Amino acid sequence: LQHRLLSEELQLYFSKITTVLSNPNSPPMEVSSILNGIRTDGGIQELVPFLSRFVASGLMEKKKGGGGGIGMARRLVGLFDAMLDNASLHLDLHLHQLFTPIGTCIVAKKLSFTTTSSSTSTIQDYDPTHYSLRYEAAASLVKACTIYSSQYTTMKPRIIKLLTQQALRIDRPLVTQYGGIVGLSLFGAR
C-alpha cells in the first residue's frame, strides 16, 4: 500500500488515527472521538485498505508478543467494529484479512499481549479484561457475518463451525472454550 495514493487530508487523518490508537497513554475521550469519527465519516473509503492492514498487522503483532498490551488489542477490535458500523464503507475485499486476527482474539489458547508473566494461562483465567476482549471480538465478528452473510454464503457457517469446534473440545483451555461459547451465543438461540 502506498500512502502517496491518498490525499494529504486522508494521510493526516490516517496518521492521527494510528497515532492515537497506538499510544497506550491516549486519553479515552480522544480514542472514543477517533472511533466515532470512523463510524460516521462517509468520505474515508480510500482508507479502508490502510485501516484493515493496521488492524490485522497490529493484532497479529500483539499475538506474537508485541508491545501495547490488551488495551491496544481492544482499540484495534474497536476500530474494526467502527468500520463495520459505517454504512458508507465497503469492507468486502478486506474481510479475509481481518477475520483471522479477530478470530484469534476470540479462541486463541494464549493471548501473548495480555501479560508478560510466564504463567499466562493461569492469569488469563482470572483476568476480566482478557474475557472482555474475547467478547468484543466475538461481537464484531458476528456483526460482520450479519452484514456480509448475504454476499458470502459460506462465511457464517464456517465461523460457526470454528466456534463450535473450540467450544466443545474438552482438551481446549477454559479461555478458548469461553470464546467459542460467547461467539456462538451471540449468533442467537438457533
Tab-separated table of N, CA and C in Angstrom, residues 9-146:
chain	number	residue	atom	x	y	z
A	9	GLU	N	-5.096	15.267	3.130
A	9	GLU	CA	-6.011	15.260	4.266
A	9	GLU	C	-6.195	13.843	4.806
A	10	LEU	N	-6.365	12.857	3.897
A	10	LEU	CA	-6.540	11.475	4.343
A	10	LEU	C	-5.259	10.917	4.959
A	11	GLN	N	-4.111	11.340	4.443
A	11	GLN	CA	-2.849	10.917	5.048
A	11	GLN	C	-2.740	11.433	6.479
A	12	LEU	N	-3.111	12.684	6.685
A	12	LEU	CA	-3.074	13.269	8.026
A	12	LEU	C	-4.082	12.578	8.953
A	13	TYR	N	-5.260	12.291	8.424
A	13	TYR	CA	-6.295	11.622	9.213
A	13	TYR	C	-5.834	10.216	9.611
A	14	PHE	N	-5.268	9.482	8.659
A	14	PHE	CA	-4.760	8.144	8.949
A	14	PHE	C	-3.642	8.202	9.984
A	15	SER	N	-2.768	9.168	9.837
A	15	SER	CA	-1.676	9.334	10.788
A	15	SER	C	-2.221	9.619	12.187
A	16	LYS	N	-3.232	10.455	12.275
A	16	LYS	CA	-3.856	10.773	13.561
A	16	LYS	C	-4.498	9.532	14.175
A	17	ILE	N	-5.210	8.753	13.359
A	17	ILE	CA	-5.861	7.527	13.833
A	17	ILE	C	-4.823	6.564	14.406
A	18	THR	N	-3.783	6.304	13.641
A	18	THR	CA	-2.783	5.324	14.081
A	18	THR	C	-2.008	5.823	15.301
A	19	THR	N	-1.744	7.106	15.356
A	19	THR	CA	-1.015	7.660	16.497
A	19	THR	C	-1.830	7.531	17.778
A	20	VAL	N	-3.097	7.910	17.715
A	20	VAL	CA	-3.952	7.866	18.906
A	20	VAL	C	-4.190	6.418	19.345
A	21	LEU	N	-4.499	5.532	18.402
A	21	LEU	CA	-4.818	4.159	18.770
A	21	LEU	C	-3.584	3.363	19.194
A	22	SER	N	-2.416	3.740	18.711
A	22	SER	CA	-1.187	3.028	19.071
A	22	SER	C	-0.605	3.475	20.401
A	23	ASN	N	-0.995	4.644	20.852
A	23	ASN	CA	-0.440	5.190	22.087
A	23	ASN	C	-1.231	4.676	23.291
A	24	PRO	N	-0.593	3.884	24.159
A	24	PRO	CA	-1.321	3.378	25.333
A	24	PRO	C	-1.733	4.479	26.311
A	25	ASN	N	-1.135	5.666	26.183
A	25	ASN	CA	-1.464	6.774	27.079
A	25	ASN	C	-2.481	7.738	26.488
A	26	SER	N	-3.075	7.385	25.350
A	26	SER	CA	-4.086	8.255	24.754
A	26	SER	C	-5.293	8.352	25.676
A	27	PRO	N	-5.805	9.566	25.872
A	27	PRO	CA	-6.996	9.709	26.724
A	27	PRO	C	-8.185	8.962	26.118
A	28	PRO	N	-8.996	8.321	26.940
A	28	PRO	CA	-10.159	7.579	26.441
A	28	PRO	C	-11.102	8.432	25.587
A	29	MET	N	-11.228	9.716	25.934
A	29	MET	CA	-12.103	10.594	25.143
A	29	MET	C	-11.570	10.770	23.722
A	30	GLU	N	-10.254	10.856	23.580
A	30	GLU	CA	-9.660	11.008	22.264
A	30	GLU	C	-9.831	9.734	21.443
A	31	VAL	N	-9.651	8.573	22.065
A	31	VAL	CA	-9.859	7.293	21.383
A	31	VAL	C	-11.315	7.182	20.949
A	32	SER	N	-12.225	7.523	21.849
A	32	SER	CA	-13.652	7.477	21.539
A	32	SER	C	-14.001	8.416	20.390
A	33	SER	N	-13.402	9.589	20.379
A	33	SER	CA	-13.641	10.561	19.312
A	33	SER	C	-13.169	10.025	17.964
A	34	ILE	N	-11.999	9.400	17.950
A	34	ILE	CA	-11.469	8.817	16.708
A	34	ILE	C	-12.406	7.725	16.199
A	35	LEU	N	-12.822	6.823	17.088
A	35	LEU	CA	-13.688	5.711	16.680
A	35	LEU	C	-15.060	6.211	16.224
A	36	ASN	N	-15.602	7.230	16.890
A	36	ASN	CA	-16.876	7.805	16.450
A	36	ASN	C	-16.737	8.464	15.087
A	37	GLY	N	-15.598	9.099	14.831
A	37	GLY	CA	-15.349	9.684	13.512
A	37	GLY	C	-15.344	8.630	12.422
A	38	ILE	N	-14.748	7.493	12.698
A	38	ILE	CA	-14.713	6.415	11.713
A	38	ILE	C	-16.107	5.838	11.504
A	39	ARG	N	-16.902	5.773	12.571
A	39	ARG	CA	-18.273	5.262	12.452
A	39	ARG	C	-19.152	6.137	11.557
A	40	THR	N	-18.879	7.434	11.541
A	40	THR	CA	-19.803	8.357	10.878
A	40	THR	C	-19.279	9.005	9.603
A	41	ASP	N	-17.981	9.035	9.405
A	41	ASP	CA	-17.408	9.748	8.260
A	41	ASP	C	-17.660	8.975	6.970
A	42	GLY	N	-18.353	9.598	6.040
A	42	GLY	CA	-18.687	8.946	4.784
A	42	GLY	C	-17.616	9.052	3.715
A	43	GLY	N	-16.570	9.816	3.935
A	43	GLY	CA	-15.569	10.045	2.892
A	43	GLY	C	-14.229	9.381	3.125
A	44	ILE	N	-14.233	8.233	3.799
A	44	ILE	CA	-12.939	7.607	4.107
A	44	ILE	C	-12.785	6.217	3.477
A	45	GLN	N	-13.533	5.935	2.423
A	45	GLN	CA	-13.420	4.633	1.760
A	45	GLN	C	-11.989	4.347	1.319
A	46	GLU	N	-11.254	5.380	0.901
A	46	GLU	CA	-9.878	5.177	0.455
A	46	GLU	C	-8.968	4.703	1.588
A	47	LEU	N	-9.375	4.927	2.840
A	47	LEU	CA	-8.572	4.494	3.984
A	47	LEU	C	-8.798	3.035	4.368
A	48	VAL	N	-9.828	2.401	3.824
A	48	VAL	CA	-10.177	1.040	4.227
A	48	VAL	C	-9.002	0.060	4.104
A	49	PRO	N	-8.266	0.031	2.984
A	49	PRO	CA	-7.136	-0.915	2.921
A	49	PRO	C	-6.070	-0.625	3.981
A	50	PHE	N	-5.836	0.634	4.257
A	50	PHE	CA	-4.827	1.023	5.244
A	50	PHE	C	-5.284	0.686	6.661
A	51	LEU	N	-6.560	0.979	6.952
A	51	LEU	CA	-7.097	0.668	8.275
A	51	LEU	C	-7.171	-0.840	8.499
A	52	SER	N	-7.550	-1.578	7.461
A	52	SER	CA	-7.623	-3.041	7.569
A	52	SER	C	-6.253	-3.633	7.859
A	53	ARG	N	-5.260	-3.145	7.158
A	53	ARG	CA	-3.897	-3.636	7.392
A	53	ARG	C	-3.419	-3.248	8.788
A	54	PHE	N	-3.756	-2.049	9.228
A	54	PHE	CA	-3.368	-1.589	10.558
A	54	PHE	C	-3.959	-2.507	11.631
A	55	VAL	N	-5.241	-2.846	11.504
A	55	VAL	CA	-5.890	-3.728	12.470
A	55	VAL	C	-5.274	-5.120	12.417
A	56	ALA	N	-5.191	-5.683	11.221
A	56	ALA	CA	-4.698	-7.058	11.079
A	56	ALA	C	-3.258	-7.200	11.555
A	57	SER	N	-2.395	-6.316	11.109
A	57	SER	CA	-0.984	-6.437	11.496
A	57	SER	C	-0.800	-6.125	12.978
A	58	GLY	N	-1.575	-5.191	13.503
A	58	GLY	CA	-1.479	-4.866	14.919
A	58	GLY	C	-1.895	-6.026	15.804
A	59	LEU	N	-2.994	-6.703	15.449
A	59	LEU	CA	-3.441	-7.833	16.253
A	59	LEU	C	-2.502	-9.020	16.131
A	60	MET	N	-1.988	-9.264	14.944
A	60	MET	CA	-1.070	-10.398	14.788
A	60	MET	C	0.258	-10.109	15.478
A	61	GLU	N	0.694	-8.862	15.465
A	61	GLU	CA	1.917	-8.481	16.178
A	61	GLU	C	1.721	-8.660	17.673
A	62	LYS	N	0.552	-8.296	18.163
A	62	LYS	CA	0.270	-8.452	19.583
A	62	LYS	C	0.220	-9.932	19.951
A	63	LYS	N	-0.340	-10.750	19.079
A	63	LYS	CA	-0.412	-12.189	19.329
A	63	LYS	C	0.988	-12.776	19.454
A	64	LYS	N	1.933	-12.252	18.699
A	64	LYS	CA	3.303	-12.761	18.731
A	64	LYS	C	4.103	-12.196	19.887
A	65	GLY	N	3.472	-11.373	20.706
A	65	GLY	CA	4.158	-10.856	21.886
A	65	GLY	C	4.638	-9.433	21.741
A	66	GLY	N	4.100	-8.703	20.772
A	66	GLY	CA	4.486	-7.309	20.604
A	66	GLY	C	3.965	-6.454	21.736
A	67	GLY	N	4.438	-5.231	21.810
A	67	GLY	CA	4.044	-4.343	22.897
A	67	GLY	C	2.656	-3.781	22.719
A	68	GLY	N	2.201	-3.043	23.700
A	68	GLY	CA	0.922	-2.367	23.586
A	68	GLY	C	-0.128	-2.897	24.528
A	69	GLY	N	-0.068	-4.161	24.858
A	69	GLY	CA	-0.977	-4.736	25.826
A	69	GLY	C	-2.382	-4.954	25.318
A	70	ILE	N	-3.217	-5.375	26.240
A	70	ILE	CA	-4.590	-5.712	25.900
A	70	ILE	C	-5.395	-4.477	25.517
A	71	GLY	N	-5.034	-3.315	26.058
A	71	GLY	CA	-5.714	-2.074	25.690
A	71	GLY	C	-5.571	-1.775	24.211
A	72	MET	N	-4.395	-1.999	23.671
A	72	MET	CA	-4.167	-1.791	22.241
A	72	MET	C	-5.005	-2.775	21.425
A	73	ALA	N	-5.052	-4.025	21.846
A	73	ALA	CA	-5.850	-5.020	21.132
A	73	ALA	C	-7.326	-4.639	21.153
A	74	ARG	N	-7.798	-4.152	22.282
A	74	ARG	CA	-9.203	-3.741	22.368
A	74	ARG	C	-9.485	-2.531	21.476
A	75	ARG	N	-8.531	-1.609	21.379
A	75	ARG	CA	-8.719	-0.453	20.485
A	75	ARG	C	-8.749	-0.903	19.026
A	76	LEU	N	-7.932	-1.890	18.670
A	76	LEU	CA	-7.928	-2.391	17.295
A	76	LEU	C	-9.240	-3.104	16.964
A	77	VAL	N	-9.752	-3.894	17.900
A	77	VAL	CA	-11.051	-4.535	17.690
A	77	VAL	C	-12.134	-3.460	17.598
A	78	GLY	N	-12.018	-2.411	18.409
A	78	GLY	CA	-12.959	-1.292	18.336
A	78	GLY	C	-12.913	-0.581	16.998
A	79	LEU	N	-11.719	-0.480	16.414
A	79	LEU	CA	-11.576	0.120	15.086
A	79	LEU	C	-12.289	-0.733	14.044
A	80	PHE	N	-12.111	-2.043	14.108
A	80	PHE	CA	-12.816	-2.946	13.195
A	80	PHE	C	-14.323	-2.785	13.359
A	81	ASP	N	-14.799	-2.719	14.586
A	81	ASP	CA	-16.218	-2.556	14.852
A	81	ASP	C	-16.732	-1.221	14.313
A	82	ALA	N	-15.954	-0.168	14.481
A	82	ALA	CA	-16.350	1.149	13.968
A	82	ALA	C	-16.431	1.130	12.443
A	83	MET	N	-15.511	0.438	11.808
A	83	MET	CA	-15.556	0.332	10.343
A	83	MET	C	-16.810	-0.413	9.898
A	84	LEU	N	-17.207	-1.431	10.658
A	84	LEU	CA	-18.432	-2.176	10.328
A	84	LEU	C	-19.674	-1.308	10.492
A	85	ASP	N	-19.665	-0.420	11.473
A	85	ASP	CA	-20.817	0.443	11.730
A	85	ASP	C	-21.018	1.512	10.663
A	86	ASN	N	-19.969	1.841	9.932
A	86	ASN	CA	-20.052	2.886	8.916
A	86	ASN	C	-20.639	2.299	7.637
A	87	ALA	N	-21.886	2.669	7.343
A	87	ALA	CA	-22.578	2.126	6.164
A	87	ALA	C	-21.950	2.587	4.859
A	88	SER	N	-21.152	3.646	4.886
A	88	SER	CA	-20.504	4.152	3.678
A	88	SER	C	-19.264	3.350	3.293
A	89	LEU	N	-18.739	2.557	4.232
A	89	LEU	CA	-17.525	1.795	3.949
A	89	LEU	C	-17.873	0.409	3.432
A	90	HIS	N	-17.110	-0.029	2.457
A	90	HIS	CA	-17.272	-1.361	1.888
A	90	HIS	C	-16.022	-2.165	2.224
A	91	LEU	N	-16.185	-3.094	3.156
A	91	LEU	CA	-15.059	-3.889	3.632
A	91	LEU	C	-14.933	-5.224	2.906
A	92	ASP	N	-15.795	-5.449	1.919
A	92	ASP	CA	-15.880	-6.739	1.245
A	92	ASP	C	-14.512	-7.339	0.914
A	93	LEU	N	-13.670	-6.574	0.267
A	93	LEU	CA	-12.392	-7.083	-0.221
A	93	LEU	C	-11.353	-7.244	0.881
A	94	HIS	N	-11.659	-6.794	2.073
A	94	HIS	CA	-10.666	-6.809	3.150
A	94	HIS	C	-11.065	-7.698	4.329
A	95	LEU	N	-12.242	-8.326	4.253
A	95	LEU	CA	-12.700	-9.166	5.355
A	95	LEU	C	-11.765	-10.347	5.601
A	96	HIS	N	-11.274	-10.944	4.517
A	96	HIS	CA	-10.378	-12.096	4.670
A	96	HIS	C	-9.130	-11.732	5.468
A	97	GLN	N	-8.694	-10.505	5.337
A	97	GLN	CA	-7.506	-10.017	6.038
A	97	GLN	C	-7.795	-9.819	7.527
A	98	LEU	N	-9.042	-9.553	7.874
A	98	LEU	CA	-9.412	-9.219	9.248
A	98	LEU	C	-9.939	-10.400	10.057
A	99	PHE	N	-10.538	-11.390	9.401
A	99	PHE	CA	-11.181	-12.471	10.134
A	99	PHE	C	-10.200	-13.317	10.943
A	100	THR	N	-9.040	-13.597	10.409
A	100	THR	CA	-8.076	-14.427	11.138
A	100	THR	C	-7.611	-13.757	12.427
A	101	PRO	N	-7.157	-12.497	12.390
A	101	PRO	CA	-6.739	-11.878	13.652
A	101	PRO	C	-7.879	-11.686	14.648
A	102	ILE	N	-9.070	-11.367	14.159
A	102	ILE	CA	-10.213	-11.200	15.059
A	102	ILE	C	-10.590	-12.557	15.662
A	103	GLY	N	-10.604	-13.587	14.837
A	103	GLY	CA	-10.887	-14.934	15.332
A	103	GLY	C	-9.857	-15.391	16.345
A	104	THR	N	-8.607	-15.006	16.137
A	104	THR	CA	-7.549	-15.341	17.084
A	104	THR	C	-7.828	-14.713	18.440
A	105	CYS	N	-8.336	-13.491	18.448
A	105	CYS	CA	-8.667	-12.837	19.722
A	105	CYS	C	-9.792	-13.568	20.454
A	106	ILE	N	-10.615	-14.292	19.723
A	106	ILE	CA	-11.750	-14.984	20.344
A	106	ILE	C	-11.331	-16.333	20.926
A	107	VAL	N	-10.611	-17.149	20.147
A	107	VAL	CA	-10.396	-18.540	20.548
A	107	VAL	C	-8.939	-18.943	20.753
A	108	ALA	N	-8.027	-18.021	20.733
A	108	ALA	CA	-6.618	-18.389	20.917
A	108	ALA	C	-6.394	-18.984	22.303
A	109	LYS	N	-5.502	-19.941	22.353
A	109	LYS	CA	-5.145	-20.573	23.629
A	109	LYS	C	-4.506	-19.557	24.558
A	110	LYS	N	-3.583	-18.786	24.022
A	110	LYS	CA	-2.913	-17.736	24.787
A	110	LYS	C	-2.952	-16.460	23.972
A	111	LEU	N	-3.190	-15.372	24.630
A	111	LEU	CA	-3.080	-14.065	24.011
A	111	LEU	C	-1.862	-13.412	24.634
A	112	SER	N	-0.763	-13.431	23.915
A	112	SER	CA	0.524	-13.004	24.461
A	112	SER	C	0.501	-11.589	24.985
A	113	PHE	N	-0.337	-10.735	24.416
A	113	PHE	CA	-0.312	-9.340	24.805
A	113	PHE	C	-1.043	-9.064	26.100
A	114	THR	N	-1.627	-10.071	26.733
A	114	THR	CA	-2.363	-9.812	27.962
A	114	THR	C	-1.458	-9.702	29.169
A	115	THR	N	-0.313	-10.342	29.147
A	115	THR	CA	0.590	-10.295	30.283
A	115	THR	C	1.971	-10.730	29.849
A	116	THR	N	2.961	-10.387	30.624
A	116	THR	CA	4.317	-10.816	30.309
A	116	THR	C	4.772	-11.920	31.249
A	117	SER	N	3.892	-12.393	32.083
A	117	SER	CA	4.244	-13.430	33.042
A	117	SER	C	4.410	-14.775	32.358
A	118	SER	N	5.191	-15.652	32.967
A	118	SER	CA	5.379	-16.983	32.406
A	118	SER	C	4.162	-17.864	32.653
A	119	SER	N	3.326	-17.521	33.618
A	119	SER	CA	2.124	-18.308	33.891
A	119	SER	C	0.912	-17.639	33.254
A	120	THR	N	0.995	-17.391	31.956
A	120	THR	CA	-0.031	-16.658	31.225
A	120	THR	C	-1.405	-17.290	31.357
A	121	SER	N	-1.507	-18.605	31.173
A	121	SER	CA	-2.827	-19.217	31.175
A	121	SER	C	-3.507	-19.091	32.538
A	122	THR	N	-2.779	-19.186	33.621
A	122	THR	CA	-3.362	-19.033	34.945
A	122	THR	C	-3.893	-17.623	35.144
A	123	ILE	N	-3.125	-16.644	34.739
A	123	ILE	CA	-3.556	-15.255	34.889
A	123	ILE	C	-4.743	-14.971	33.981
A	124	GLN	N	-4.724	-15.498	32.745
A	124	GLN	CA	-5.814	-15.251	31.815
A	124	GLN	C	-7.139	-15.779	32.345
A	125	ASP	N	-7.111	-16.899	33.083
A	125	ASP	CA	-8.349	-17.467	33.596
A	125	ASP	C	-9.093	-16.502	34.520
A	126	TYR	N	-8.381	-15.567	35.136
A	126	TYR	CA	-8.991	-14.663	36.110
A	126	TYR	C	-8.939	-13.195	35.699
A	127	ASP	N	-8.494	-12.903	34.503
A	127	ASP	CA	-8.333	-11.519	34.052
A	127	ASP	C	-9.594	-11.061	33.325
A	128	PRO	N	-10.388	-10.151	33.929
A	128	PRO	CA	-11.636	-9.729	33.282
A	128	PRO	C	-11.419	-8.988	31.960
A	129	THR	N	-10.313	-8.261	31.807
A	129	THR	CA	-10.087	-7.563	30.539
A	129	THR	C	-9.807	-8.556	29.426
A	130	HIS	N	-9.233	-9.665	29.771
A	130	HIS	CA	-8.974	-10.720	28.804
A	130	HIS	C	-10.298	-11.256	28.251
A	131	TYR	N	-11.248	-11.506	29.123
A	131	TYR	CA	-12.550	-12.003	28.704
A	131	TYR	C	-13.326	-10.941	27.924
A	132	SER	N	-13.199	-9.691	28.323
A	132	SER	CA	-13.918	-8.628	27.603
A	132	SER	C	-13.372	-8.473	26.183
A	133	LEU	N	-12.071	-8.655	25.995
A	133	LEU	CA	-11.513	-8.620	24.638
A	133	LEU	C	-12.122	-9.725	23.793
A	134	ARG	N	-12.206	-10.921	24.330
A	134	ARG	CA	-12.790	-12.040	23.586
A	134	ARG	C	-14.256	-11.754	23.245
A	135	TYR	N	-14.997	-11.185	24.188
A	135	TYR	CA	-16.401	-10.858	23.944
A	135	TYR	C	-16.531	-9.790	22.849
A	136	GLU	N	-15.754	-8.722	22.947
A	136	GLU	CA	-15.824	-7.641	21.960
A	136	GLU	C	-15.445	-8.139	20.568
A	137	ALA	N	-14.422	-8.980	20.481
A	137	ALA	CA	-14.013	-9.532	19.192
A	137	ALA	C	-15.117	-10.425	18.625
A	138	ALA	N	-15.740	-11.226	19.477
A	138	ALA	CA	-16.831	-12.093	19.024
A	138	ALA	C	-18.020	-11.262	18.541
A	139	ALA	N	-18.350	-10.218	19.267
A	139	ALA	CA	-19.474	-9.356	18.859
A	139	ALA	C	-19.193	-8.708	17.500
A	140	SER	N	-17.964	-8.278	17.276
A	140	SER	CA	-17.610	-7.666	15.994
A	140	SER	C	-17.653	-8.684	14.861
A	141	LEU	N	-17.188	-9.889	15.130
A	141	LEU	CA	-17.195	-10.929	14.101
A	141	LEU	C	-18.627	-11.316	13.734
A	142	VAL	N	-19.495	-11.421	14.722
A	142	VAL	CA	-20.904	-11.733	14.460
A	142	VAL	C	-21.554	-10.593	13.668
A	143	LYS	N	-21.202	-9.359	14.007
A	143	LYS	CA	-21.737	-8.217	13.266
A	143	LYS	C	-21.299	-8.272	11.801
A	144	ALA	N	-20.045	-8.618	11.563
A	144	ALA	CA	-19.538	-8.741	10.188
A	144	ALA	C	-20.288	-9.838	9.443
A	145	CYS	N	-20.547	-10.941	10.118
A	145	CYS	CA	-21.304	-12.033	9.487
A	145	CYS	C	-22.721	-11.603	9.148
A	146	THR	N	-23.326	-10.844	10.035
A	146	THR	CA	-24.689	-10.361	9.797
A	146	THR	C	-24.728	-9.426	8.593
